mmCIF file with all atom_site columns, C-alpha atoms in Angstrom:
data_model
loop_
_atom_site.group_PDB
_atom_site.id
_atom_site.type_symbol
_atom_site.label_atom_id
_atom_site.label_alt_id
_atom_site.label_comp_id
_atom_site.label_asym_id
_atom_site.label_entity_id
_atom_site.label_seq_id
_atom_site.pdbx_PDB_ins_code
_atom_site.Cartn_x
_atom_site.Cartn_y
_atom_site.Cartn_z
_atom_site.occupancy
_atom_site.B_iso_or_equiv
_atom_site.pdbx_formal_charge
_atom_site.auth_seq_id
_atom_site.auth_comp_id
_atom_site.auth_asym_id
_atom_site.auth_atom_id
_atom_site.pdbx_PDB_model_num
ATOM 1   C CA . UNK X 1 1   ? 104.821 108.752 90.979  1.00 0.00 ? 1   UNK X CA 1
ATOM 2   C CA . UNK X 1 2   ? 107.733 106.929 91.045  1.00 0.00 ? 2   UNK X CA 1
ATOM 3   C CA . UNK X 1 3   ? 111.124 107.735 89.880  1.00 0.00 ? 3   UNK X CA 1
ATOM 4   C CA . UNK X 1 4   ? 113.349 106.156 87.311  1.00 0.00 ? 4   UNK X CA 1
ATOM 5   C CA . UNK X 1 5   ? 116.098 104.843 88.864  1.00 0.00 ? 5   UNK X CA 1
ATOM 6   C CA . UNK X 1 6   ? 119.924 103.620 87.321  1.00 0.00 ? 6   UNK X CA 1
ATOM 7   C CA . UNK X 1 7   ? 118.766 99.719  86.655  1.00 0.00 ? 7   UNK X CA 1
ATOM 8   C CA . UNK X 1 8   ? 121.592 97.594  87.461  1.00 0.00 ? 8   UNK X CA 1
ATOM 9   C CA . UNK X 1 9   ? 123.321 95.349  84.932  1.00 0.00 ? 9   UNK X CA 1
ATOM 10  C CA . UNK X 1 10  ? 121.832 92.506  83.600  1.00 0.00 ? 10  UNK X CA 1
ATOM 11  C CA . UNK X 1 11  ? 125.147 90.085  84.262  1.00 0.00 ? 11  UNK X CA 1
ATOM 12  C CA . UNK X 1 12  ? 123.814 86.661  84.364  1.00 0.00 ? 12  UNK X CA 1
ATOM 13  C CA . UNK X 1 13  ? 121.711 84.714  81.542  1.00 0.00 ? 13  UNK X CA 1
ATOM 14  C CA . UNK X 1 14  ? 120.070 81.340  81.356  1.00 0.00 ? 14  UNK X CA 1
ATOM 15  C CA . UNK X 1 15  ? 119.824 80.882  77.631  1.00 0.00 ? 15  UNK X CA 1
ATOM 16  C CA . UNK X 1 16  ? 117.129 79.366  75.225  1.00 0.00 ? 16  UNK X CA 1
ATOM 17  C CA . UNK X 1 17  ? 117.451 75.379  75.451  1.00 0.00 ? 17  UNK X CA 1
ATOM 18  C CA . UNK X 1 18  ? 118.893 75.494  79.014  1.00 0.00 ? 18  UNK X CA 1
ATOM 19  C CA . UNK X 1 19  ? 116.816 74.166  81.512  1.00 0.00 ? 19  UNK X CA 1
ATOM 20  C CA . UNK X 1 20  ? 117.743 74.489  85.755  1.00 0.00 ? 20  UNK X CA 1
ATOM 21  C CA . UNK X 1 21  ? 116.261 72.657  87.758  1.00 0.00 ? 21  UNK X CA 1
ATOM 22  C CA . UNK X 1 22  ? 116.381 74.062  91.281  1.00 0.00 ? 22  UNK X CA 1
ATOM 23  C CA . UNK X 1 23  ? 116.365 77.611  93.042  1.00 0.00 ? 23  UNK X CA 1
ATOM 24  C CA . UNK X 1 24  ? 118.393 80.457  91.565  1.00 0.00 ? 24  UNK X CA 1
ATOM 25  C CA . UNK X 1 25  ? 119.539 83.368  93.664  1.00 0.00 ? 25  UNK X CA 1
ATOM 26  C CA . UNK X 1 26  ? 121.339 86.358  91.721  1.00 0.00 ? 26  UNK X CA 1
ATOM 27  C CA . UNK X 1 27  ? 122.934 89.675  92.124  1.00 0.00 ? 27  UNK X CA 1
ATOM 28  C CA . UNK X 1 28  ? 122.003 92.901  90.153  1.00 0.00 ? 28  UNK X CA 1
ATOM 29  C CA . UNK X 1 29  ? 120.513 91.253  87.220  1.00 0.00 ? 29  UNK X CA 1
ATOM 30  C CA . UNK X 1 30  ? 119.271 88.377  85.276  1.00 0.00 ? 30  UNK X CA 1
ATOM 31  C CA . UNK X 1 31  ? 117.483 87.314  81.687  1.00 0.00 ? 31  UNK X CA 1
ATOM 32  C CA . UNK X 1 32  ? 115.853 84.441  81.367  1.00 0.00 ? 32  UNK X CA 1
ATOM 33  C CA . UNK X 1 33  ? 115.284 82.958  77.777  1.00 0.00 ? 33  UNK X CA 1
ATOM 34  C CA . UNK X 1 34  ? 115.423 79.170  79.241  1.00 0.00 ? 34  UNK X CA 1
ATOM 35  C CA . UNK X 1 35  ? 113.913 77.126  81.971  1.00 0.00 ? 35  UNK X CA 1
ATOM 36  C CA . UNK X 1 36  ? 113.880 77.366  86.205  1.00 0.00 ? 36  UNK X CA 1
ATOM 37  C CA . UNK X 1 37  ? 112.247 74.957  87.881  1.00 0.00 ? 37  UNK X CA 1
ATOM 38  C CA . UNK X 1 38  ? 112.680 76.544  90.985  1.00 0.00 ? 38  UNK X CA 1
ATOM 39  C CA . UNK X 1 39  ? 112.054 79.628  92.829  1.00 0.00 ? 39  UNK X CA 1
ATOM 40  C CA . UNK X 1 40  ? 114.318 82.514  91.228  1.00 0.00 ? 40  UNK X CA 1
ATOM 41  C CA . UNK X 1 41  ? 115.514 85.105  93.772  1.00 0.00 ? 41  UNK X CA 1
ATOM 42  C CA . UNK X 1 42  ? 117.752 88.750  93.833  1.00 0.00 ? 42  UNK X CA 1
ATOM 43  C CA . UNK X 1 43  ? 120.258 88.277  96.325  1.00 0.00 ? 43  UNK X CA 1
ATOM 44  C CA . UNK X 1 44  ? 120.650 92.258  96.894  1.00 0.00 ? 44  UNK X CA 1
ATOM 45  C CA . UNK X 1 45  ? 118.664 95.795  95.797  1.00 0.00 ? 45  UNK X CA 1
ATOM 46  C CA . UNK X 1 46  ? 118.444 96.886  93.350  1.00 0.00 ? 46  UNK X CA 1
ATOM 47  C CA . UNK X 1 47  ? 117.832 94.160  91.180  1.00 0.00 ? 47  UNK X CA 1
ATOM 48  C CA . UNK X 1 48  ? 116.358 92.985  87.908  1.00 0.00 ? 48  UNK X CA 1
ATOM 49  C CA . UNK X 1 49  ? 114.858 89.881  86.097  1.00 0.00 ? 49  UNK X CA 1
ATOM 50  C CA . UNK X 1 50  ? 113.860 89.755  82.927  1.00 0.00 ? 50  UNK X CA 1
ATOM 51  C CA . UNK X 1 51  ? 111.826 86.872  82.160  1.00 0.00 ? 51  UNK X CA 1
ATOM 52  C CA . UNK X 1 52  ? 111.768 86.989  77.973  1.00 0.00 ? 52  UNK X CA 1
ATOM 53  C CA . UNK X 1 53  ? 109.335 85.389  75.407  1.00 0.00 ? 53  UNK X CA 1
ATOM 54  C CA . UNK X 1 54  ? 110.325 82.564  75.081  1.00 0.00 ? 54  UNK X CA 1
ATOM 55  C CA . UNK X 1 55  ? 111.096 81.549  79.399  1.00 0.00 ? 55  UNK X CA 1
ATOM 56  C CA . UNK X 1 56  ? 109.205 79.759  81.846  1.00 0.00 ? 56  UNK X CA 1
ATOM 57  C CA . UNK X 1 57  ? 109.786 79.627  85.418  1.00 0.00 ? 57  UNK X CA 1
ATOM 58  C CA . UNK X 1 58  ? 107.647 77.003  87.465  1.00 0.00 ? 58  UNK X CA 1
ATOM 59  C CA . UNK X 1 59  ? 108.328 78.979  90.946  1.00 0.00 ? 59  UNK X CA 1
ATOM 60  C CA . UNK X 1 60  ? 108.383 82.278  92.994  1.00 0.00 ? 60  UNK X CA 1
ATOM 61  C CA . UNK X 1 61  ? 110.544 84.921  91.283  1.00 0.00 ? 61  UNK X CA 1
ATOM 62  C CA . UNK X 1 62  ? 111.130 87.574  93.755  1.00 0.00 ? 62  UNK X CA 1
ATOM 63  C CA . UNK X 1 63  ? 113.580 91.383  92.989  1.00 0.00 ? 63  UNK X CA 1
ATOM 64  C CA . UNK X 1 64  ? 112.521 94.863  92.814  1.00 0.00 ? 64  UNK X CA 1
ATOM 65  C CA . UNK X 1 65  ? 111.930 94.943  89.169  1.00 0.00 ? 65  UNK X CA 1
ATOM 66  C CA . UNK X 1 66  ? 110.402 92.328  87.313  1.00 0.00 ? 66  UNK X CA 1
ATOM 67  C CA . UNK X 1 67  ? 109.991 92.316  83.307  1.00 0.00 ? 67  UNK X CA 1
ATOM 68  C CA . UNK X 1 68  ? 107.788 89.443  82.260  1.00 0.00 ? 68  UNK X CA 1
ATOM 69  C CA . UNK X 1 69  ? 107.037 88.583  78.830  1.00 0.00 ? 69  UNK X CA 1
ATOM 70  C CA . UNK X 1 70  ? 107.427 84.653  79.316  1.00 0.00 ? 70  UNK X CA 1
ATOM 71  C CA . UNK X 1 71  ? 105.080 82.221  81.463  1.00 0.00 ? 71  UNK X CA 1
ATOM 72  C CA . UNK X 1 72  ? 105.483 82.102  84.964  1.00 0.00 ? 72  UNK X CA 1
ATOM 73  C CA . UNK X 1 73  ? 103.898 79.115  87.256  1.00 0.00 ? 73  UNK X CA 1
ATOM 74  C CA . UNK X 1 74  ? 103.918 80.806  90.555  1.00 0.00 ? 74  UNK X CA 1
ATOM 75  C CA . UNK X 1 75  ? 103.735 83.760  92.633  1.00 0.00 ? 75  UNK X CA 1
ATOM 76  C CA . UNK X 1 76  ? 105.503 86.952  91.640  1.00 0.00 ? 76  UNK X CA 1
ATOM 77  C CA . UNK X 1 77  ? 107.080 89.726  94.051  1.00 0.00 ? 77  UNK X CA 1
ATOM 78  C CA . UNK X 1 78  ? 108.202 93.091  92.662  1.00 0.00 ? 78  UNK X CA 1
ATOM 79  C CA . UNK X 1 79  ? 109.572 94.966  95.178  1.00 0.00 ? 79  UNK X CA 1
ATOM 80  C CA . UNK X 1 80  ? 109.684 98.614  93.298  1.00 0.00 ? 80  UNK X CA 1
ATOM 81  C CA . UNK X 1 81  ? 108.354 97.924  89.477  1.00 0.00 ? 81  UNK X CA 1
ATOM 82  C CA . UNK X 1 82  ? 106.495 94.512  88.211  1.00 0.00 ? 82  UNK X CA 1
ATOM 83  C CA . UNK X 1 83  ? 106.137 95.149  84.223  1.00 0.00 ? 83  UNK X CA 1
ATOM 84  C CA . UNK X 1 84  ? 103.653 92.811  82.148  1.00 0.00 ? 84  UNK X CA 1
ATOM 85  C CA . UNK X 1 85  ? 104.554 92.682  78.615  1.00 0.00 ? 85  UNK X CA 1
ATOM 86  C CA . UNK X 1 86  ? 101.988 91.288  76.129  1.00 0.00 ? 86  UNK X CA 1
ATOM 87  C CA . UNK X 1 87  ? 102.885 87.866  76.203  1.00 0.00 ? 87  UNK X CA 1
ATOM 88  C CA . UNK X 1 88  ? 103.181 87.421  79.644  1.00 0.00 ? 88  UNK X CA 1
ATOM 89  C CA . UNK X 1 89  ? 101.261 84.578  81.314  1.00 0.00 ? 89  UNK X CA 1
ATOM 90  C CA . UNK X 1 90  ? 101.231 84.345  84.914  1.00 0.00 ? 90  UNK X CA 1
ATOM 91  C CA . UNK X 1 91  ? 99.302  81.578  87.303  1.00 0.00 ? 91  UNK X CA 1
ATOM 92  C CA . UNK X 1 92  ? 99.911  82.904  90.389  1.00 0.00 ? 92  UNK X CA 1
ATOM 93  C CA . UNK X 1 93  ? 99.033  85.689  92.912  1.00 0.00 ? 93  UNK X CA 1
ATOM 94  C CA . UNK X 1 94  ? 101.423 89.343  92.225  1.00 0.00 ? 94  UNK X CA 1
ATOM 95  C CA . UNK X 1 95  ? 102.946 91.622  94.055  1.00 0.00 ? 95  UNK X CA 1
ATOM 96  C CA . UNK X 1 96  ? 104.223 95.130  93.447  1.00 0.00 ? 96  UNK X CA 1
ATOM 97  C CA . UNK X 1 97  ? 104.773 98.891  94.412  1.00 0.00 ? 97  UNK X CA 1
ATOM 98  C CA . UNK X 1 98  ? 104.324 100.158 90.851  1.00 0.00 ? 98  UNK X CA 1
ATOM 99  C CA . UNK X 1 99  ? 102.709 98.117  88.027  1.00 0.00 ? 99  UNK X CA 1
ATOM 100 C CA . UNK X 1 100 ? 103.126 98.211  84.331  1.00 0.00 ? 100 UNK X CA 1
ATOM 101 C CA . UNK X 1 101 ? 100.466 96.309  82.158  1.00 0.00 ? 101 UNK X CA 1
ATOM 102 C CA . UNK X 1 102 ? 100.471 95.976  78.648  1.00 0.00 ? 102 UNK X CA 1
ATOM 103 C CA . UNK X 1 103 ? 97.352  94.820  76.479  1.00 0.00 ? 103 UNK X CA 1
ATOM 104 C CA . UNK X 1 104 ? 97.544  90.583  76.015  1.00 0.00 ? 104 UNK X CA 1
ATOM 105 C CA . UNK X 1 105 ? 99.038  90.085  79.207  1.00 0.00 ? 105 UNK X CA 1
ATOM 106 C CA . UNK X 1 106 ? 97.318  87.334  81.542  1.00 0.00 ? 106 UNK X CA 1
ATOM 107 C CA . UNK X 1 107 ? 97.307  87.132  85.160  1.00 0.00 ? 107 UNK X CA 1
ATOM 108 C CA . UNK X 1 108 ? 95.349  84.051  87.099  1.00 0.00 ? 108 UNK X CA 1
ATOM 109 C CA . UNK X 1 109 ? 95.818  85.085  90.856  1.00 0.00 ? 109 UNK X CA 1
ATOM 110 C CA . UNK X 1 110 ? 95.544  87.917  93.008  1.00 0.00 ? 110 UNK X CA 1
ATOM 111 C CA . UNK X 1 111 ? 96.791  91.496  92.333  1.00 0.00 ? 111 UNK X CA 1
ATOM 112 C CA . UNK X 1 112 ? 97.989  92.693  95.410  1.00 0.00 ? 112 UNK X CA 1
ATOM 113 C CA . UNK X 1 113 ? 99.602  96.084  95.492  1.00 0.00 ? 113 UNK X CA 1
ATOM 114 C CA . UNK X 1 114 ? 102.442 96.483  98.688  1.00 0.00 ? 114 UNK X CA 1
ATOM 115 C CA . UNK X 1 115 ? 101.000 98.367  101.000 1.00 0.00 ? 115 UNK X CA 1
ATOM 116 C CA . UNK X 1 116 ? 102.267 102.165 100.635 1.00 0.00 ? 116 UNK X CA 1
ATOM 117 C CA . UNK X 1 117 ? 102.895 104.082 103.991 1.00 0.00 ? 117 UNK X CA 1
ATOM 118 C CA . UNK X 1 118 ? 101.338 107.196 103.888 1.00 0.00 ? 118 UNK X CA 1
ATOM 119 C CA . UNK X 1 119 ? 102.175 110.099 106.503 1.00 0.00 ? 119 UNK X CA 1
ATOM 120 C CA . UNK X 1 120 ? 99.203  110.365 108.622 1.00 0.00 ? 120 UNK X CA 1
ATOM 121 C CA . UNK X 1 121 ? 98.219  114.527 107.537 1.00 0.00 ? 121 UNK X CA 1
ATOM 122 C CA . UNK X 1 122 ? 98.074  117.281 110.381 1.00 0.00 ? 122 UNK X CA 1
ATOM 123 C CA . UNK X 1 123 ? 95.158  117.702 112.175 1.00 0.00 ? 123 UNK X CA 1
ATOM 124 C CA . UNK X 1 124 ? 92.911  120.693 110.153 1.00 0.00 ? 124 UNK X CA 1
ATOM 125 C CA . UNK X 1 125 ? 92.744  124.015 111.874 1.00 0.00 ? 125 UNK X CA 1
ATOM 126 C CA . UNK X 1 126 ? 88.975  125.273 111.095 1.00 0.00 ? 126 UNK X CA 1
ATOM 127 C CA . UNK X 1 127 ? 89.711  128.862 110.188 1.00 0.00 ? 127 UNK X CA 1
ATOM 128 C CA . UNK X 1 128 ? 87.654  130.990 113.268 1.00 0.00 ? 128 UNK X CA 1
ATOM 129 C CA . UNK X 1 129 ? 84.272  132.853 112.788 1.00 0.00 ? 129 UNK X CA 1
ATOM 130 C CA . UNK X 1 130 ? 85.165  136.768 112.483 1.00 0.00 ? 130 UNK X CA 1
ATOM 131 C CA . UNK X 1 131 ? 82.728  138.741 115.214 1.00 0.00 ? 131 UNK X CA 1
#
């Protein structure tokens, strides 16, 4: 359905024990082992955050993929790919084109998939009764 695209780098890290305390906006990609408090943001597509185990972010985090296996206190926004891991705990509504849920994983909100565009289909052309 959808096709595996070249993920960019993951370049930027907020580490276990570090704890930010205000919005974060990124480029290509970003792990998150620590703390945001604060909406966390991709500057540019494609993107990537990876929200590990052991992360919490109390905020929005919005890119086109999203990895959570961490706790995250807000809404979520996946532009292409939102992936739950099993210990992912999320209290807020999601978003996504593509979705990837694994067994364990908790959501408390809305699912709401992006709406797709489909191409409206030609008209059909009833085949003529033979006389």
């Amino acid at each position: 359905m959808f096709s595996r695209k070249k993920q960019p780098l993951i370049k930027s890290l907020i580490a276990k024990g570090t704890c930010v305390q205000g919005d974060v906006l990124f480029t290509d990609g970003l792990r998150i082992d620590g703390e945001v408090h604060g909406d966390v943001r991709a500057d540019v597509e494609p993107s990537i955050v990876v929200i590990s185990e052991s992360a919490q972010v109390q905020g929005r985090v919005q890119a086109a993929h999203v990895i959570v296996n961490g706790t995250v206190l807000g809404p979520v926004h996946a532009g292409e790919l939102l992936e739950l891991q099993p210990r992912a705990r999320v209290t807020g509504d999601v978003h996504y084109k593509a979705l990837e849920m694994h067994q364990g994983a908790l959501i408390s909100g809305q699912m709401r998939p992006s709406e797709v565009v489909l191409q409206e289909a030609p008209p059909l052309k009833l085949a003529s009764s033979g006389g």
